[in-house]
Short mmCIF file of C-alpha atoms in Angstrom, two decimals:
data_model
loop_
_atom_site.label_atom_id
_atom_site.label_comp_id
_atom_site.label_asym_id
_atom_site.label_seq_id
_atom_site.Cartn_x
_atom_site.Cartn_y
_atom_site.Cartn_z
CA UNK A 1 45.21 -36.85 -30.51
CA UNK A 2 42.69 -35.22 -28.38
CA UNK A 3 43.77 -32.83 -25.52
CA UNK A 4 42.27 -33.66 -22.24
CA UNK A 5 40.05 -31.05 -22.29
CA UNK A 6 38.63 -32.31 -25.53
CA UNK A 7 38.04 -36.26 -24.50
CA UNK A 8 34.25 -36.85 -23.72
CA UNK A 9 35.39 -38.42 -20.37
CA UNK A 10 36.60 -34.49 -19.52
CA UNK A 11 33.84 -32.86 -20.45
CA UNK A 12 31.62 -35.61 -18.63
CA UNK A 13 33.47 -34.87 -15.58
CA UNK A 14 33.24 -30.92 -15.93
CA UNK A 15 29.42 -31.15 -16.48
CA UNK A 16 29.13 -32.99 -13.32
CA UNK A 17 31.09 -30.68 -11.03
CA UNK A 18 29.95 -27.35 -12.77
CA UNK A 19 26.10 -27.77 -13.25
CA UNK A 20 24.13 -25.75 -11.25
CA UNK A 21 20.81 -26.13 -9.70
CA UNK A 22 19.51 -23.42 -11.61
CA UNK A 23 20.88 -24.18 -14.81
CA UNK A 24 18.49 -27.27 -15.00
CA UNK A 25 14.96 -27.07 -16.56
CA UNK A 26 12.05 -26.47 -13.82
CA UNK A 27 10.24 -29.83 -15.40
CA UNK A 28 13.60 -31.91 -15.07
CA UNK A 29 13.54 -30.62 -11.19
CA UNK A 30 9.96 -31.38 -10.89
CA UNK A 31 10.18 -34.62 -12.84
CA UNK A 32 13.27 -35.59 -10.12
CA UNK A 33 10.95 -34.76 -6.71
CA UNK A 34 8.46 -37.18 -8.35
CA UNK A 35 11.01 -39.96 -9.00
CA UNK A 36 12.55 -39.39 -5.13
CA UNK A 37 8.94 -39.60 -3.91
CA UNK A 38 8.33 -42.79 -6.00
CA UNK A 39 11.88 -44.31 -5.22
CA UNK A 40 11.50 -43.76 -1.66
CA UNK A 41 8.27 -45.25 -1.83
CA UNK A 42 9.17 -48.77 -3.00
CA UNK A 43 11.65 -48.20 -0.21
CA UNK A 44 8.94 -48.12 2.14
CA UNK A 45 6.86 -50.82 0.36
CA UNK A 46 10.06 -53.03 -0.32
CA UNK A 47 12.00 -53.13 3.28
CA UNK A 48 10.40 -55.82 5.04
CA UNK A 49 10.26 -58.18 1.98
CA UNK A 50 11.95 -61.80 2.16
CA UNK A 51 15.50 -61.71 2.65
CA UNK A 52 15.63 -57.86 3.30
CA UNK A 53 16.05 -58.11 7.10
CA UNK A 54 18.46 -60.30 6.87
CA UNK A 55 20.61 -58.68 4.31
CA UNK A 56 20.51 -55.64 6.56
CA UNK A 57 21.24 -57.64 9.66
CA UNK A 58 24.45 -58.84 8.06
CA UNK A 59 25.91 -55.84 6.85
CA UNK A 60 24.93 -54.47 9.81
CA UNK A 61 27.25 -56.38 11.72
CA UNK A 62 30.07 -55.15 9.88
CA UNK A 63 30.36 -52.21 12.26
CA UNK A 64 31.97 -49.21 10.78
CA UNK A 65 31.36 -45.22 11.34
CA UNK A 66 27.64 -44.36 11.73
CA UNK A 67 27.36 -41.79 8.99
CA UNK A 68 23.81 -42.37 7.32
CA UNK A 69 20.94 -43.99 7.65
CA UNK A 70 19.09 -47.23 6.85
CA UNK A 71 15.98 -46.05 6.38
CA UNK A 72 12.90 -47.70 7.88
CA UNK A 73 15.36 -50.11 10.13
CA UNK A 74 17.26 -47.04 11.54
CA UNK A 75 21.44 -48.31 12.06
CA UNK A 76 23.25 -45.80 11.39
CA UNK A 77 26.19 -47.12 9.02
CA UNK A 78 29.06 -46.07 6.71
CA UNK A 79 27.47 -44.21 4.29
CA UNK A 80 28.51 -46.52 1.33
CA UNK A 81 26.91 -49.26 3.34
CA UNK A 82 23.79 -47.63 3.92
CA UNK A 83 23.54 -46.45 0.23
CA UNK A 84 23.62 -49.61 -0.94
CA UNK A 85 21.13 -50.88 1.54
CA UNK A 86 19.11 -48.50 0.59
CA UNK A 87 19.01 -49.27 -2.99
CA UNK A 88 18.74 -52.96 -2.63
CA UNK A 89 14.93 -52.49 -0.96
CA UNK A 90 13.69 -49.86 -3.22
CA UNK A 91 14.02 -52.58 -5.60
CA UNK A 92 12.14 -55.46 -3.83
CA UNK A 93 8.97 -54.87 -6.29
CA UNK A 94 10.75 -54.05 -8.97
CA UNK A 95 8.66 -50.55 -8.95
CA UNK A 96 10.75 -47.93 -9.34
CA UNK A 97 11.20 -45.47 -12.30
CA UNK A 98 12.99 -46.77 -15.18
CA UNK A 99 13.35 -45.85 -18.98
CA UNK A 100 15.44 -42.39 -20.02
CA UNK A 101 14.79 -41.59 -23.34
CA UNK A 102 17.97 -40.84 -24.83
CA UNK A 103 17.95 -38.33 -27.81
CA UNK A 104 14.52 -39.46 -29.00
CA UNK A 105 15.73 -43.34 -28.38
CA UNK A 106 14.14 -45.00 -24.98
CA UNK A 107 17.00 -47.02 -23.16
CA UNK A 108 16.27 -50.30 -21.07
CA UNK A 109 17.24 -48.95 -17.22
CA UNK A 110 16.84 -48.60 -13.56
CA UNK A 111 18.88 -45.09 -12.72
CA UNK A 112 16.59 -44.05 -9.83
CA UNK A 113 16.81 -47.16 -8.06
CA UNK A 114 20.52 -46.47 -7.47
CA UNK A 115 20.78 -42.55 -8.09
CA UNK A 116 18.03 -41.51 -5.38
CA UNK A 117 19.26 -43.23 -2.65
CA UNK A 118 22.84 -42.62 -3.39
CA UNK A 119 22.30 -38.79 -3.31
CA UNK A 120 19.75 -39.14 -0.26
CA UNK A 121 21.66 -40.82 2.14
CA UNK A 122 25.17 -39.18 1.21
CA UNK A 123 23.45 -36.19 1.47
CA UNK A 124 22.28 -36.68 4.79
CA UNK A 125 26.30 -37.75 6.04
CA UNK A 126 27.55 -34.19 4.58
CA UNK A 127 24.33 -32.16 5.39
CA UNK A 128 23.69 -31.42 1.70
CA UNK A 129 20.60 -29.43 1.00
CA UNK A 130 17.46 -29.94 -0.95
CA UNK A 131 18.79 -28.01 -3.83
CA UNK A 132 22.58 -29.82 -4.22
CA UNK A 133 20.73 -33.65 -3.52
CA UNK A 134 18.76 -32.57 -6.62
CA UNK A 135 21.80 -31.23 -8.49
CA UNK A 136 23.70 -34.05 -7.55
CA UNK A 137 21.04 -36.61 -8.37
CA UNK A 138 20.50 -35.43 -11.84
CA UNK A 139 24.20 -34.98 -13.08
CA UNK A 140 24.44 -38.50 -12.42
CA UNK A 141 21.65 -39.42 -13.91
CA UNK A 142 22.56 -37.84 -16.83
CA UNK A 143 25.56 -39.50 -17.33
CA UNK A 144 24.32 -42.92 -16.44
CA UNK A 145 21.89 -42.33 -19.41
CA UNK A 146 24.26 -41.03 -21.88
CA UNK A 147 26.83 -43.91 -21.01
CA UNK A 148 24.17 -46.62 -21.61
CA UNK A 149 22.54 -44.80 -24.98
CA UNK A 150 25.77 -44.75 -26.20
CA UNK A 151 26.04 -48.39 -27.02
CA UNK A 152 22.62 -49.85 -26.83
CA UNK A 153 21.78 -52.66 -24.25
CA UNK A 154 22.63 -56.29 -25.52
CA UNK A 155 20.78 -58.44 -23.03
CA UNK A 156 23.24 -61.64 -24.69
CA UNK A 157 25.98 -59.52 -23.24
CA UNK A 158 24.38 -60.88 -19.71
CA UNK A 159 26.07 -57.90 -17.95
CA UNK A 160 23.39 -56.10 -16.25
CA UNK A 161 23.76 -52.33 -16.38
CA UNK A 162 22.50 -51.53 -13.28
CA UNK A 163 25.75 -53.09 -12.20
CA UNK A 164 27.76 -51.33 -14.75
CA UNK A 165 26.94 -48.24 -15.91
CA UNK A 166 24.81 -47.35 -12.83
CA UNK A 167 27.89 -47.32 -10.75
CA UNK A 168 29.40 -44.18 -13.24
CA UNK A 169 26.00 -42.26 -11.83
CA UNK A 170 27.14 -43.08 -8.38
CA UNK A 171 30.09 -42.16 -8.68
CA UNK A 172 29.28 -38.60 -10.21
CA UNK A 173 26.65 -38.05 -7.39
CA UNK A 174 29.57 -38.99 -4.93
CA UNK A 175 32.19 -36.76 -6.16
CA UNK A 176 29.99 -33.69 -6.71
CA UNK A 177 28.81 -33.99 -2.73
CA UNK A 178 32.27 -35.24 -1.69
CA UNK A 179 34.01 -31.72 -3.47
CA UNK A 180 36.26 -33.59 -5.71
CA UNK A 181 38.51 -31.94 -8.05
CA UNK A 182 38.38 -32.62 -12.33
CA UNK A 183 41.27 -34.49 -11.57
CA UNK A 184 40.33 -36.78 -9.02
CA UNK A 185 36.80 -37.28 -10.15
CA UNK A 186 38.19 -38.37 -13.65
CA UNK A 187 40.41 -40.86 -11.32
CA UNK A 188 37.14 -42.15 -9.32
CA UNK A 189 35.44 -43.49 -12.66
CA UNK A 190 38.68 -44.94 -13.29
CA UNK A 191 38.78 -46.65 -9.98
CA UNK A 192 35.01 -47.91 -10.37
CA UNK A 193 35.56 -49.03 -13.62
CA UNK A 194 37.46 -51.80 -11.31
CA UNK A 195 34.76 -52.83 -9.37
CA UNK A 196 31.50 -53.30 -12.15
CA UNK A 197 29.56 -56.49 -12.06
CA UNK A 198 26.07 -58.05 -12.13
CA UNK A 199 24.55 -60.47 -14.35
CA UNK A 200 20.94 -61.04 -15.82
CA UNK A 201 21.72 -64.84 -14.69
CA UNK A 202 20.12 -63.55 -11.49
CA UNK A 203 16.72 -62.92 -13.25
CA UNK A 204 16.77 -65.94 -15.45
CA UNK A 205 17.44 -68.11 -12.58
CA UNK A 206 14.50 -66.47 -10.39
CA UNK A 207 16.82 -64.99 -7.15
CA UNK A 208 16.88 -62.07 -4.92
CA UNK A 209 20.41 -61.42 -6.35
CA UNK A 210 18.51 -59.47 -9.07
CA UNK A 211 18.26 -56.56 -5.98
CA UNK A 212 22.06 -56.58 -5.58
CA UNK A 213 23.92 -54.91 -8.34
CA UNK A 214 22.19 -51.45 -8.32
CA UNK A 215 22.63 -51.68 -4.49
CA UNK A 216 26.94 -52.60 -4.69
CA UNK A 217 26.87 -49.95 -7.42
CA UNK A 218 26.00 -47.20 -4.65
CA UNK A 219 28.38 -48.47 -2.29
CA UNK A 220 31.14 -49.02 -4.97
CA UNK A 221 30.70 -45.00 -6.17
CA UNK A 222 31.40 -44.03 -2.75
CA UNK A 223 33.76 -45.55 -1.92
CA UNK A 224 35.30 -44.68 -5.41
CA UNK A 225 35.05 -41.16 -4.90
CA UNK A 226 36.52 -41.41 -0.87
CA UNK A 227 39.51 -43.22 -2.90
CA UNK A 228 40.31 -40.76 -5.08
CA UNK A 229 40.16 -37.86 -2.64
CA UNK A 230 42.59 -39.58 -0.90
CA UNK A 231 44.99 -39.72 -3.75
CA UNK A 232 44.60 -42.96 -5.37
CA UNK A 233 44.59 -42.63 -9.12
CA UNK A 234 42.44 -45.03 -11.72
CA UNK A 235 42.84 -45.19 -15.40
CA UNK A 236 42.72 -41.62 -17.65
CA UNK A 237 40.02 -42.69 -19.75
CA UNK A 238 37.66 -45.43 -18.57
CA UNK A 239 34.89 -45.36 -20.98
CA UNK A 240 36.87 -45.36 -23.77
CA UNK A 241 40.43 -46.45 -23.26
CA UNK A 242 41.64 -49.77 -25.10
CA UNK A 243 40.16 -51.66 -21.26
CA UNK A 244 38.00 -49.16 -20.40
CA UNK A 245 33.95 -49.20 -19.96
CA UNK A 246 32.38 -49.79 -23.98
CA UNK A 247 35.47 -52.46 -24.74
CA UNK A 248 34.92 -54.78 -21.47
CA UNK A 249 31.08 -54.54 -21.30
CA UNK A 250 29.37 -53.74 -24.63
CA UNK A 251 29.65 -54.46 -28.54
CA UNK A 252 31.55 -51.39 -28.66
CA UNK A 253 30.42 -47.45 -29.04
CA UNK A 254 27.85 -47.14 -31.57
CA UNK A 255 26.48 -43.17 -31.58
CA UNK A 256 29.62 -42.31 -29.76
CA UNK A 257 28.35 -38.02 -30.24
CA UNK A 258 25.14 -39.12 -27.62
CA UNK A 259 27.28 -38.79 -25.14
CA UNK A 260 28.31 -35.27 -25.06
CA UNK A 261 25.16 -33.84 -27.42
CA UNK A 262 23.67 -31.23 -25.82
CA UNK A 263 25.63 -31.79 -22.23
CA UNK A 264 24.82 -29.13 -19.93
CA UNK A 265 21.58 -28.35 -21.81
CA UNK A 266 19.67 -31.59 -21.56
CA UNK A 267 19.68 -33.54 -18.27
CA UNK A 268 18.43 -36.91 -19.07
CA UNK A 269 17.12 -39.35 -16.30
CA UNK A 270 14.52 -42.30 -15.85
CA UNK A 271 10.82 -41.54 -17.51
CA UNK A 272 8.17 -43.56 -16.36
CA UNK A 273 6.69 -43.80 -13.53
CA UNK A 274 6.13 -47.70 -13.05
CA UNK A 275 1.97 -48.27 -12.55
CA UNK A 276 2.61 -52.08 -11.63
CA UNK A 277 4.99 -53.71 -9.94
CA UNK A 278 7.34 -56.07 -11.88
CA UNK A 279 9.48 -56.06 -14.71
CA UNK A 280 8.21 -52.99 -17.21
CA UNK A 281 8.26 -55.70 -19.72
CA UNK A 282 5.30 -57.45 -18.27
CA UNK A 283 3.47 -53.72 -18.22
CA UNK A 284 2.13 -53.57 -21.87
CA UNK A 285 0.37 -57.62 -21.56
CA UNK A 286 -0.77 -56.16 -18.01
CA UNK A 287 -2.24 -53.66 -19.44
CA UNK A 288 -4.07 -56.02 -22.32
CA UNK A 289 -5.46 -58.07 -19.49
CA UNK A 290 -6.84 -55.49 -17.34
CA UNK A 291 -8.63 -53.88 -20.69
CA UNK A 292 -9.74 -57.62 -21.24
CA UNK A 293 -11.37 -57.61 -17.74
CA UNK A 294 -13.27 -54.01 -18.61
CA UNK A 295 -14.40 -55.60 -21.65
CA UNK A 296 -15.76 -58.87 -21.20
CA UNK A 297 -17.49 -60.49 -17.60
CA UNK A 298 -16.47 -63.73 -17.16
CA UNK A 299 -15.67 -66.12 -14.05
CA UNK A 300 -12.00 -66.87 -13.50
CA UNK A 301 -13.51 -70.66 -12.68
CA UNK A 302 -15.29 -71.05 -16.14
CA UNK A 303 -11.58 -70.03 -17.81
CA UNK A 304 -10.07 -72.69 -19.54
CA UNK A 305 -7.09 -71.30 -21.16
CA UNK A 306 -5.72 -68.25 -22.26
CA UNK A 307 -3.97 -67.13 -25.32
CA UNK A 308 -1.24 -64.37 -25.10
CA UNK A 309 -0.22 -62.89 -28.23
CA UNK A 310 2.81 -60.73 -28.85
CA UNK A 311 5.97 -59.77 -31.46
CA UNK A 312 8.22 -62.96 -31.14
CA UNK A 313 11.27 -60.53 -29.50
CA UNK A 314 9.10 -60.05 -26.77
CA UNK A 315 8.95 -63.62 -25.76
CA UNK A 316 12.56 -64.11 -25.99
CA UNK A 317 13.57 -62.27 -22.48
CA UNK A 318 13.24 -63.78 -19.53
CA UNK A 319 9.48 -62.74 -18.87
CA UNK A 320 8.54 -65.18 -21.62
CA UNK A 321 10.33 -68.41 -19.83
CA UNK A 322 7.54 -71.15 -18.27
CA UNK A 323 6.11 -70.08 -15.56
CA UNK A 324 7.92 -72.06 -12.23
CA UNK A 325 8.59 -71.13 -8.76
CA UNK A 326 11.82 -71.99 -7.43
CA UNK A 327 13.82 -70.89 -4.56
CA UNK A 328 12.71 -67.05 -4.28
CA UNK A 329 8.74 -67.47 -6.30
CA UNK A 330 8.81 -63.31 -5.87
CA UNK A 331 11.43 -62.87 -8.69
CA UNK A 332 10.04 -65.91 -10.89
CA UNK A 333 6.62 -64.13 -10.60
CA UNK A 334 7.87 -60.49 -11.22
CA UNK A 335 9.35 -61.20 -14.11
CA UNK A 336 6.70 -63.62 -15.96
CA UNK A 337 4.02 -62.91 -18.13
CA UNK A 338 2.24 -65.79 -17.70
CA UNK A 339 1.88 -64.51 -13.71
CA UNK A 340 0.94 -60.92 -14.23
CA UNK A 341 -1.25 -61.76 -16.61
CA UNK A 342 -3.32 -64.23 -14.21
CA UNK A 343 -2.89 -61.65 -11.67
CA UNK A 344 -4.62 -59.17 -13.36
CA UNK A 345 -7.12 -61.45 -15.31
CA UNK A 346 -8.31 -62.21 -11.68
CA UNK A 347 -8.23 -59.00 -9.96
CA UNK A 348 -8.00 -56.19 -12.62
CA UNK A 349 -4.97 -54.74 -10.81
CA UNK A 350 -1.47 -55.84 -9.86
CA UNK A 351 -0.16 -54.55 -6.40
CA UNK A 352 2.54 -55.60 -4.41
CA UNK A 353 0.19 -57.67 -2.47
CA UNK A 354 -0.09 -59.85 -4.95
CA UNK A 355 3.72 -60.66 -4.86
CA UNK A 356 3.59 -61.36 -0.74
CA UNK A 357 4.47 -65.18 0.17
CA UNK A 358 0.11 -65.53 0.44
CA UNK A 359 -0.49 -64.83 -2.95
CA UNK A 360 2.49 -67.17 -4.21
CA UNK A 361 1.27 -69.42 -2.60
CA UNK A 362 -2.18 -69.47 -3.42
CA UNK A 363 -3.03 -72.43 -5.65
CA UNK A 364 -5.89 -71.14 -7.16
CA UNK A 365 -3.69 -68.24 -8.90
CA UNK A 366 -0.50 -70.45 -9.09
CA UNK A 367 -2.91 -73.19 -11.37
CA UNK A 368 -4.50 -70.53 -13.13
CA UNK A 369 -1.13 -68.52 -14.68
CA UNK A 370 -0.34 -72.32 -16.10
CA UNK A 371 -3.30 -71.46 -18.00
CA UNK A 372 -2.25 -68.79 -19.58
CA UNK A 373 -0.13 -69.54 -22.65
CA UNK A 374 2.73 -67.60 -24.73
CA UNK A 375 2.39 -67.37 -28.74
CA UNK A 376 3.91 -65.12 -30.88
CA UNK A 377 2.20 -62.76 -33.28
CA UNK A 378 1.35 -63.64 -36.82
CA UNK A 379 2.60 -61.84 -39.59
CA UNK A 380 -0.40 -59.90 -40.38
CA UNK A 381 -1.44 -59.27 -37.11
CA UNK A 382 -2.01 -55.55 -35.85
CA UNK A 383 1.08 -54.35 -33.60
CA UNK A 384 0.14 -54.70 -29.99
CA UNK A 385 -1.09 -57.69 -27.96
CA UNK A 386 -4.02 -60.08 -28.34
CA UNK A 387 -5.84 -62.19 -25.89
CA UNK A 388 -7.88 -65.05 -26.35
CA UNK A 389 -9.65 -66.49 -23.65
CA UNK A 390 -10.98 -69.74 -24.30
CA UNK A 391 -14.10 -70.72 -21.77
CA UNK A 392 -14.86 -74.10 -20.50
CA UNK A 393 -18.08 -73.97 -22.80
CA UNK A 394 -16.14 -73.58 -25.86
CA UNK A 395 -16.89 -69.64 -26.19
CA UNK A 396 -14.02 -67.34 -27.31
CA UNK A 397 -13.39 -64.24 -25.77
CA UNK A 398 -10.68 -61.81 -27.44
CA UNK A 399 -9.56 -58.48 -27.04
CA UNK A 400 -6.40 -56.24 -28.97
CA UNK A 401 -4.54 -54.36 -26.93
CA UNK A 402 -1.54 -51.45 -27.89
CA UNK A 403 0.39 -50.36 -25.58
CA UNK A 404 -0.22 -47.07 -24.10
CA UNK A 405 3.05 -46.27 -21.99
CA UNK A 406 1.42 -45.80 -18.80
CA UNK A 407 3.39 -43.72 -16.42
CA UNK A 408 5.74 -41.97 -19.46
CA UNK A 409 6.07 -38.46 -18.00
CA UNK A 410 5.90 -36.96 -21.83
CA UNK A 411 3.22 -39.82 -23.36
CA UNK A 412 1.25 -41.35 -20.82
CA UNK A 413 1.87 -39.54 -16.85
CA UNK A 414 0.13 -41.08 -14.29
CA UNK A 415 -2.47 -38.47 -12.71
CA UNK A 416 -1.55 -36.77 -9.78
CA UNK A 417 -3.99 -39.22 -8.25
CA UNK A 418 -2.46 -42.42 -9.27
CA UNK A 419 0.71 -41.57 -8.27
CA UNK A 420 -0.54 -40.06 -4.83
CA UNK A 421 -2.27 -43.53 -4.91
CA UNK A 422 0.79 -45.75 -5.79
CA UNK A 423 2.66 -44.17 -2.73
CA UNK A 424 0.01 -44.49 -0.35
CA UNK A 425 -0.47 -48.03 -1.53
CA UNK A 426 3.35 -48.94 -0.96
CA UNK A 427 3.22 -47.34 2.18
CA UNK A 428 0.20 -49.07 3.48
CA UNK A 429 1.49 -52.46 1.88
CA UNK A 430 4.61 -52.39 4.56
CA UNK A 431 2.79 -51.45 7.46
CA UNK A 432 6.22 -49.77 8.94
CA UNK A 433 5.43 -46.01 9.33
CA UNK A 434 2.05 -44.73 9.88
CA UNK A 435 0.48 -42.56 6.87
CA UNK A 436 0.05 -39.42 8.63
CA UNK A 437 4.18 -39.52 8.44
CA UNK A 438 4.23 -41.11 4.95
CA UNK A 439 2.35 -37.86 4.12
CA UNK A 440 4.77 -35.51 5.46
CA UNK A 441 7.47 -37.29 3.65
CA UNK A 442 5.33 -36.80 0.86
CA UNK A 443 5.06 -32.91 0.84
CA UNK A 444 8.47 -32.51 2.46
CA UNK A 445 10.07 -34.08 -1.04
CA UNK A 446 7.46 -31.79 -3.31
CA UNK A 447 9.21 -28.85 -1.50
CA UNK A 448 12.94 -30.33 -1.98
CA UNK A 449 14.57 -27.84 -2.80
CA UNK A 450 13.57 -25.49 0.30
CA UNK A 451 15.27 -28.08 2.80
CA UNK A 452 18.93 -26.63 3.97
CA UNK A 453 19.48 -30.63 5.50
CA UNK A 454 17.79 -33.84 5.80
CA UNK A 455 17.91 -34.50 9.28
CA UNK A 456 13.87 -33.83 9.58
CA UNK A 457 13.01 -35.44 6.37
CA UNK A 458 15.19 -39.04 7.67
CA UNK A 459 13.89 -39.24 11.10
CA UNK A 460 10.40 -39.25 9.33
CA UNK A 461 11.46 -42.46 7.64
CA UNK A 462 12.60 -44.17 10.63
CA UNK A 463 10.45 -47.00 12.38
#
């Protein structure tokens, strides 16, 4: 039997409370001030959209000690309150970073959208500085990586990890800042082990619940971590006990080593950089339209249907479900191909504008996605994506497409312009702070790690 010291959960727990700032790779740090800056920017672009107000009005009203702060709306809440809050709008696009790649394996995931704001606004209650919101951010996105690349993601499970595993990431960040002990840290996994949740019901079925799990994640980790530092204990082992993490919510441990390979050496943490709004799923047949578009001129009008091609497994997730707008039309149009694909067909882009309650309700757009059709790939077609665009003249249009990875930090990195121009964008898509400020927020993040507290760096992100 292993000693304590030996179990992966211990030596989790020690790389989390031990890791310094400057034991981390320059490029990890610099790849983490890019993925605040772009998590904080969906915040901006995200807070206002439908059902955000009042989801912050509500838990607003809950009262509680004003410890950090909702940013954009200002109330000053319990910090596990405003953590998740803040998680929940980064999320409203579905445009934050996503995708660690796991000892050479890329794993289906949306750390920053929890991790960032976790660290940012517990940072700001204990007046944590540039360097330790970093330090923090990344230990826990480490683990949250290694816990999910350990198994694999089974989207049959229907658990969805950002309500799962995401809330182990929260819970490191929240210990490290909070100055737990080995002991009680272990304990605060074990007591959020208790509280995991979420299902990919919520994007099948088209709702703004699909925002909620990577937000009650944060708050959950929080409060985890305030639990155990006030004594309560949680179960010794909760990935892999008989009940713990890999028995309740996966097939099992597969590469079981992942987890502790290189700990302490290799940070992992979310790679791309999202160019489009919506699911990254939709990215690569986004991508094939807006190559179409540079390709071929054409009138939207003279269109009479068109002709996605792609490997079956890709039509099998929600993305490749008919196109139909429901009760929240944001969520049944982020995560559809047939959608994106119109949308950037028509207007060689995607943006969050085209996601606001004008565009989804625009019928010329809404008719022409039902145009565009879903077929899988024959066997001896190329890997990649083909479109066929059949005109109302009986000319056929086509175009092959592979997909380039656009935003991978290591593959495909968005230019310094494009992701200067994705902030801006999200900035000037809310309309909430003016981008004189936005800018400042901008350069204050580059230069993270020379802030000793937030305090400057929130009141900038105030309305």
């Amino acid at each position: 039997m292993k000693t304590p010291k030996e179990r992966p959960i211990d030596r989790v727990v020690d790389n989390v409370l031990n890791t310094e700032y400057e034991d981390i790779d320059p490029s990890v740090i610099e790849q983490a001030k890019l993925r605040i800056i772009d998590t904080t920017g969906c915040l901006i672009g995200g807070a206002t959209d439908p059902g955000n107000r009042e989801l912050v009005d509500l838990v607003r009203r809950r009262g509680g000690t004003p410890e950090s702060t909702v940013l954009i709306y200002g109330h000053k809440l319990p910090a596990g309150f405003a953590a998740m809050l803040n998680c929940i709008l980064c999320r409203s696009f579905d445009f934050e970073p996503v995708s660690p790649v796991v000892d050479g394996k890329m794993v289906p995931a949306h750390i920053s959208g929890t991790n960032v704001m976790t660290a940012l606004t517990l940072s700001e209650h204990l007046g944590a500085s540039g360097k330790e919101l970093i330090t923090s951010m990344l230990v826990g996105d480490d683990m949250t990586a290694r816990v999910l690349a350990v198994s694999g993601f089974d989207l049959n499970l229907g658990w969805d990890g950002n309500g799962t595993a995401n809330a182990f990431g929260a819970t490191a960040i929240a210990g490290r800042l909070l100055g737990l002990t080995h002991s009680q840290l272990r304990n605060a996994f074990g007591l959020v082990l208790n509280q995991m949740a979420g299902s990919m019901q919520n994007i099948w079925d088209g709702t703004p619940a699909f925002r909620l799990p990577q937000g009650v994640s944060a708050e959950n980790g929080v409060f985890s971590a305030q639990l155990a530092k006030a004594g309560w204990t949680g179960p010794n082992d909760p990935l892999f006990s008989p009940n713990g993490y890999y028995a309740l919510y996966t097939n099992g441990p597969a590469n079981k080593e992942v987890l502790t390979k290189d700990l302490g050496n290799i940070y992992y943490a979310d790679r791309a950089i999202k160019p489009y709004p919506g699911c990254r799923a939709t990215h690569a047949p986004i991508g094939a339209a807006i190559s179409f578009t540079e390709k071929h001129e054409f009138e939207v009008a003279d269109i009479r249907e068109v002709k996605l091609f792609m490997a079956a497994p890709m039509l099998d997730n929600f993305c490749g479900k008919p196109l139909t707008f429901g009760r929240f039309p944001h969520a049944d149009a982020a995560f559809s191909y047939q959608y994106t694909v119109a949308v950037a067909l028509m207007n060689k882009c995607v943006t969050p504008e085209h996601y606001s309650p004008e565009a989804l309700n625009n019928p010329a757009l809404v008719e022409f996605a039902r145009k565009v059709t879903l077929n899988p790939s024959s066997p001896d077609q190329l890997p990649g994506i083909d479109i066929k665009v059949l005109m109302n003249d009986g000319t056929e249009l086509s175009a092959h497409w592979i997909d380039d990875n656009k935003g991978d930090f290591i593959d495909n990195p968005l230019s310094e312009e494009e992701f200067h121009e994705k902030y801006i964008r999200n900035v000037g898509y809310s309309r909430m702070i003016p981008i004189n400020r936005a800018e400042k927020v901008f350069s204050r993040i580059q230069h993270l790690e020379a802030e000793n507290n937030l305090t400057e760096l929130i009141q900038l992100l105030v309305v």
